[in-house]
Amino acid sequence: MGTEAAPKGLDSKATISIIKWMSRFNVAAYRATGGRIGGKWRVGSAFPWGIPVCLVTTIGRKTGQPRTAPLLFLEDGDKVVLVASQGGLPKHPLWFRNIQANPETTVQIKSRIRTMRARVASDEERAAYWPRLTAMYPDFDNYQSWTDRVIPVVVCE
């Protein structure tokens, strides 16, 4: 953890603002097209083929309002596995903090919407999922090396 320097400006206000606006656009496009647009992440190690994206809707822990985030995911049977990486930033993403307060979530994969309950993976589960997640998207290992926090793995079931 935290063995490599994060890219300069990763946690700048401008970068965080750009990420928020891109996420909002991604959510709108995904919803409007059932995931045909916005359903693949093609950045970093996912370029050019892309990694599937789902929409996770949580209830804001402060506002009580629905909050939706586009996230990379891994399906494991009926479970949907998520990574709370936030690109290796020092703090956990807001969606993760929301599920800690209220684990009831909605997960949309393409046009299928499911009500699920999210939980943090146990240490054993994280150890089993992490190699699969980094095989899918190797940048998760980079993100972990940029931060001192253990990046949580979340299981929705």
PDB file of C-alpha atoms in Angstrom:
ATOM      1  CA  MET A   1       0.000   0.000   0.000  1.00  0.00           C
ATOM      2  CA  GLY A   2       1.142   3.499  -0.783  1.00  0.00           C
ATOM      3  CA  THR A   3       4.427   2.320  -2.290  1.00  0.00           C
ATOM      4  CA  GLU A   4       4.311   4.499  -5.413  1.00  0.00           C
ATOM      5  CA  ALA A   5       3.666   8.192  -5.846  1.00  0.00           C
ATOM      6  CA  ALA A   6       0.235   8.970  -7.247  1.00  0.00           C
ATOM      7  CA  PRO A   7       0.134  10.991 -10.464  1.00  0.00           C
ATOM      8  CA  LYS A   8       0.558  14.703  -9.871  1.00  0.00           C
ATOM      9  CA  GLY A   9      -2.784  16.464  -9.567  1.00  0.00           C
ATOM     10  CA  LEU A  10      -4.778  13.274  -8.955  1.00  0.00           C
ATOM     11  CA  ASP A  11      -6.503  14.773  -5.923  1.00  0.00           C
ATOM     12  CA  SER A  12      -6.774  18.329  -7.256  1.00  0.00           C
ATOM     13  CA  LYS A  13     -10.142  20.099  -7.195  1.00  0.00           C
ATOM     14  CA  ALA A  14     -10.096  20.265 -10.999  1.00  0.00           C
ATOM     15  CA  THR A  15      -9.556  16.507 -11.391  1.00  0.00           C
ATOM     16  CA  ILE A  16     -12.277  15.688  -8.867  1.00  0.00           C
ATOM     17  CA  SER A  17     -14.686  18.099 -10.603  1.00  0.00           C
ATOM     18  CA  ILE A  18     -13.973  16.523 -14.004  1.00  0.00           C
ATOM     19  CA  ILE A  19     -14.580  13.044 -12.570  1.00  0.00           C
ATOM     20  CA  LYS A  20     -17.930  14.156 -11.111  1.00  0.00           C
ATOM     21  CA  TRP A  21     -19.102  15.674 -14.407  1.00  0.00           C
ATOM     22  CA  MET A  22     -17.947  12.660 -16.423  1.00  0.00           C
ATOM     23  CA  SER A  23     -19.806  10.380 -14.005  1.00  0.00           C
ATOM     24  CA  ARG A  24     -23.010  12.394 -14.349  1.00  0.00           C
ATOM     25  CA  PHE A  25     -22.796  12.223 -18.135  1.00  0.00           C
ATOM     26  CA  ASN A  26     -22.011   8.492 -17.984  1.00  0.00           C
ATOM     27  CA  VAL A  27     -25.043   7.815 -15.764  1.00  0.00           C
ATOM     28  CA  ALA A  28     -27.385   9.792 -18.044  1.00  0.00           C
ATOM     29  CA  ALA A  29     -26.098   8.113 -21.218  1.00  0.00           C
ATOM     30  CA  TYR A  30     -26.198   4.649 -19.633  1.00  0.00           C
ATOM     31  CA  ARG A  31     -29.774   5.082 -18.408  1.00  0.00           C
ATOM     32  CA  ALA A  32     -30.975   6.494 -21.735  1.00  0.00           C
ATOM     33  CA  THR A  33     -29.470   3.631 -23.758  1.00  0.00           C
ATOM     34  CA  GLY A  34     -29.639   0.668 -21.378  1.00  0.00           C
ATOM     35  CA  GLY A  35     -25.859   0.658 -21.175  1.00  0.00           C
ATOM     36  CA  ARG A  36     -25.151   0.706 -24.923  1.00  0.00           C
ATOM     37  CA  ILE A  37     -23.484   4.084 -24.339  1.00  0.00           C
ATOM     38  CA  GLY A  38     -21.516   4.345 -21.122  1.00  0.00           C
ATOM     39  CA  GLY A  39     -21.553   0.593 -20.528  1.00  0.00           C
ATOM     40  CA  LYS A  40     -17.808   0.114 -21.068  1.00  0.00           C
ATOM     41  CA  TRP A  41     -14.827   1.799 -19.413  1.00  0.00           C
ATOM     42  CA  ARG A  42     -12.067   2.296 -21.985  1.00  0.00           C
ATOM     43  CA  VAL A  43      -9.438   4.203 -20.010  1.00  0.00           C
ATOM     44  CA  GLY A  44      -6.017   3.117 -18.796  1.00  0.00           C
ATOM     45  CA  SER A  45      -5.487  -0.635 -18.855  1.00  0.00           C
ATOM     46  CA  ALA A  46      -9.050  -1.087 -20.180  1.00  0.00           C
ATOM     47  CA  PHE A  47      -8.159   0.571 -23.504  1.00  0.00           C
ATOM     48  CA  PRO A  48      -9.220  -0.221 -26.220  1.00  0.00           C
ATOM     49  CA  TRP A  49     -11.598  -3.138 -25.489  1.00  0.00           C
ATOM     50  CA  GLY A  50     -13.263  -1.819 -22.390  1.00  0.00           C
ATOM     51  CA  ILE A  51     -14.464  -3.255 -19.097  1.00  0.00           C
ATOM     52  CA  PRO A  52     -18.188  -3.534 -18.280  1.00  0.00           C
ATOM     53  CA  VAL A  53     -19.742  -0.763 -16.203  1.00  0.00           C
ATOM     54  CA  CYS A  54     -22.808  -0.971 -13.978  1.00  0.00           C
ATOM     55  CA  LEU A  55     -24.780   1.753 -12.240  1.00  0.00           C
ATOM     56  CA  VAL A  56     -24.965   1.550  -8.456  1.00  0.00           C
ATOM     57  CA  THR A  57     -27.599   3.664  -6.736  1.00  0.00           C
ATOM     58  CA  THR A  58     -27.215   4.296  -3.020  1.00  0.00           C
ATOM     59  CA  ILE A  59     -29.055   6.537  -0.590  1.00  0.00           C
ATOM     60  CA  GLY A  60     -27.009   9.573   0.410  1.00  0.00           C
ATOM     61  CA  ARG A  61     -26.022   9.234   4.058  1.00  0.00           C
ATOM     62  CA  LYS A  62     -26.463  12.981   4.646  1.00  0.00           C
ATOM     63  CA  THR A  63     -29.170  13.917   2.134  1.00  0.00           C
ATOM     64  CA  GLY A  64     -31.314  10.786   2.057  1.00  0.00           C
ATOM     65  CA  GLN A  65     -31.463  11.277  -1.725  1.00  0.00           C
ATOM     66  CA  PRO A  66     -30.619   8.606  -4.335  1.00  0.00           C
ATOM     67  CA  ARG A  67     -27.042   8.855  -5.625  1.00  0.00           C
ATOM     68  CA  THR A  68     -25.860   6.897  -8.668  1.00  0.00           C
ATOM     69  CA  ALA A  69     -22.281   6.031  -9.594  1.00  0.00           C
ATOM     70  CA  PRO A  70     -20.979   4.241 -12.697  1.00  0.00           C
ATOM     71  CA  LEU A  71     -18.623   1.496 -11.510  1.00  0.00           C
ATOM     72  CA  LEU A  72     -16.578  -1.345 -12.917  1.00  0.00           C
ATOM     73  CA  PHE A  73     -17.868  -4.679 -11.682  1.00  0.00           C
ATOM     74  CA  LEU A  74     -17.279  -8.396 -11.617  1.00  0.00           C
ATOM     75  CA  GLU A  75     -20.149 -10.863 -11.616  1.00  0.00           C
ATOM     76  CA  ASP A  76     -19.733 -13.905  -9.388  1.00  0.00           C
ATOM     77  CA  GLY A  77     -22.862 -15.987  -9.833  1.00  0.00           C
ATOM     78  CA  ASP A  78     -25.694 -13.831  -8.496  1.00  0.00           C
ATOM     79  CA  LYS A  79     -23.253 -11.507  -6.723  1.00  0.00           C
ATOM     80  CA  VAL A  80     -21.947  -8.225  -8.109  1.00  0.00           C
ATOM     81  CA  VAL A  81     -18.462  -7.340  -6.873  1.00  0.00           C
ATOM     82  CA  LEU A  82     -17.319  -3.700  -6.780  1.00  0.00           C
ATOM     83  CA  VAL A  83     -14.058  -1.947  -5.933  1.00  0.00           C
ATOM     84  CA  ALA A  84     -14.105   1.275  -3.880  1.00  0.00           C
ATOM     85  CA  SER A  85     -10.872   2.536  -5.439  1.00  0.00           C
ATOM     86  CA  GLN A  86     -11.760   6.106  -6.367  1.00  0.00           C
ATOM     87  CA  GLY A  87      -8.723   5.996  -8.643  1.00  0.00           C
ATOM     88  CA  GLY A  88      -6.336   5.610  -5.714  1.00  0.00           C
ATOM     89  CA  LEU A  89      -7.395   8.822  -3.992  1.00  0.00           C
ATOM     90  CA  PRO A  90      -6.739   9.023  -0.235  1.00  0.00           C
ATOM     91  CA  LYS A  91     -10.422   8.901   0.802  1.00  0.00           C
ATOM     92  CA  HIS A  92     -13.097   6.296   0.198  1.00  0.00           C
ATOM     93  CA  PRO A  93     -15.603   7.216  -2.533  1.00  0.00           C
ATOM     94  CA  LEU A  94     -18.928   8.698  -1.470  1.00  0.00           C
ATOM     95  CA  TRP A  95     -20.906   5.731  -2.796  1.00  0.00           C
ATOM     96  CA  PHE A  96     -18.919   3.476  -0.440  1.00  0.00           C
ATOM     97  CA  ARG A  97     -19.575   5.710   2.544  1.00  0.00           C
ATOM     98  CA  ASN A  98     -23.260   5.696   1.587  1.00  0.00           C
ATOM     99  CA  ILE A  99     -23.466   1.883   1.596  1.00  0.00           C
ATOM    100  CA  GLN A 100     -21.750   1.796   4.968  1.00  0.00           C
ATOM    101  CA  ALA A 101     -24.630   3.920   6.281  1.00  0.00           C
ATOM    102  CA  ASN A 102     -27.356   2.118   4.288  1.00  0.00           C
ATOM    103  CA  PRO A 103     -26.438  -1.124   2.497  1.00  0.00           C
ATOM    104  CA  GLU A 104     -29.617  -1.276   0.398  1.00  0.00           C
ATOM    105  CA  THR A 105     -28.597  -0.575  -3.203  1.00  0.00           C
ATOM    106  CA  THR A 106     -29.882  -0.808  -6.729  1.00  0.00           C
ATOM    107  CA  VAL A 107     -27.543  -2.241  -9.346  1.00  0.00           C
ATOM    108  CA  GLN A 108     -28.217  -1.755 -13.054  1.00  0.00           C
ATOM    109  CA  ILE A 109     -26.333  -3.936 -15.532  1.00  0.00           C
ATOM    110  CA  LYS A 110     -27.354  -2.944 -19.040  1.00  0.00           C
ATOM    111  CA  SER A 111     -31.156  -2.739 -18.826  1.00  0.00           C
ATOM    112  CA  ARG A 112     -31.504  -5.148 -15.874  1.00  0.00           C
ATOM    113  CA  ILE A 113     -32.108  -3.429 -12.523  1.00  0.00           C
ATOM    114  CA  ARG A 114     -31.755  -5.375  -9.276  1.00  0.00           C
ATOM    115  CA  THR A 115     -32.297  -4.424  -5.650  1.00  0.00           C
ATOM    116  CA  MET A 116     -29.337  -5.735  -3.668  1.00  0.00           C
ATOM    117  CA  ARG A 117     -27.685  -5.497  -0.274  1.00  0.00           C
ATOM    118  CA  ALA A 118     -24.057  -4.379  -0.251  1.00  0.00           C
ATOM    119  CA  ARG A 119     -21.423  -5.395   2.262  1.00  0.00           C
ATOM    120  CA  VAL A 120     -17.678  -5.078   2.587  1.00  0.00           C
ATOM    121  CA  ALA A 121     -15.939  -8.298   1.598  1.00  0.00           C
ATOM    122  CA  SER A 122     -14.242 -10.190   4.404  1.00  0.00           C
ATOM    123  CA  ASP A 123     -10.437 -10.306   4.337  1.00  0.00           C
ATOM    124  CA  GLU A 124     -10.631 -13.823   2.886  1.00  0.00           C
ATOM    125  CA  GLU A 125     -13.111 -12.777   0.202  1.00  0.00           C
ATOM    126  CA  ARG A 126     -11.016  -9.739  -0.695  1.00  0.00           C
ATOM    127  CA  ALA A 127      -7.929 -11.950  -1.012  1.00  0.00           C
ATOM    128  CA  ALA A 128      -9.862 -14.271  -3.347  1.00  0.00           C
ATOM    129  CA  TYR A 129     -11.469 -11.510  -5.433  1.00  0.00           C
ATOM    130  CA  TRP A 130      -8.486  -9.151  -5.755  1.00  0.00           C
ATOM    131  CA  PRO A 131      -6.536 -11.287  -8.300  1.00  0.00           C
ATOM    132  CA  ARG A 132      -9.681 -11.656 -10.417  1.00  0.00           C
ATOM    133  CA  LEU A 133     -10.379  -7.926 -10.213  1.00  0.00           C
ATOM    134  CA  THR A 134      -6.819  -6.950 -11.154  1.00  0.00           C
ATOM    135  CA  ALA A 135      -6.814  -9.483 -14.000  1.00  0.00           C
ATOM    136  CA  MET A 136      -9.932  -7.729 -15.276  1.00  0.00           C
ATOM    137  CA  TYR A 137      -8.523  -4.219 -14.691  1.00  0.00           C
ATOM    138  CA  PRO A 138      -4.791  -4.113 -13.802  1.00  0.00           C
ATOM    139  CA  ASP A 139      -4.968  -0.429 -12.831  1.00  0.00           C
ATOM    140  CA  PHE A 140      -6.593  -1.475  -9.538  1.00  0.00           C
ATOM    141  CA  ASP A 141      -3.105  -2.579  -8.434  1.00  0.00           C
ATOM    142  CA  ASN A 142      -1.745   0.856  -9.376  1.00  0.00           C
ATOM    143  CA  TYR A 143      -4.504   2.557  -7.412  1.00  0.00           C
ATOM    144  CA  GLN A 144      -3.703   0.445  -4.350  1.00  0.00           C
ATOM    145  CA  SER A 145      -0.027   1.401  -4.623  1.00  0.00           C
ATOM    146  CA  TRP A 146      -0.944   5.120  -4.660  1.00  0.00           C
ATOM    147  CA  THR A 147      -2.915   5.143  -1.408  1.00  0.00           C
ATOM    148  CA  ASP A 148      -2.300   4.209   2.210  1.00  0.00           C
ATOM    149  CA  ARG A 149      -5.866   2.964   2.689  1.00  0.00           C
ATOM    150  CA  VAL A 150      -6.841  -0.609   1.926  1.00  0.00           C
ATOM    151  CA  ILE A 151      -9.121  -0.309  -1.083  1.00  0.00           C
ATOM    152  CA  PRO A 152     -12.365  -2.037  -0.090  1.00  0.00           C
ATOM    153  CA  VAL A 153     -14.015  -4.716  -2.172  1.00  0.00           C
ATOM    154  CA  VAL A 154     -17.805  -4.650  -1.925  1.00  0.00           C
ATOM    155  CA  VAL A 155     -20.100  -7.614  -2.507  1.00  0.00           C
ATOM    156  CA  CYS A 156     -23.697  -6.944  -3.536  1.00  0.00           C
ATOM    157  CA  GLU A 157     -26.081  -9.862  -3.095  1.00  0.00           C
TER     158      GLU A 157
END
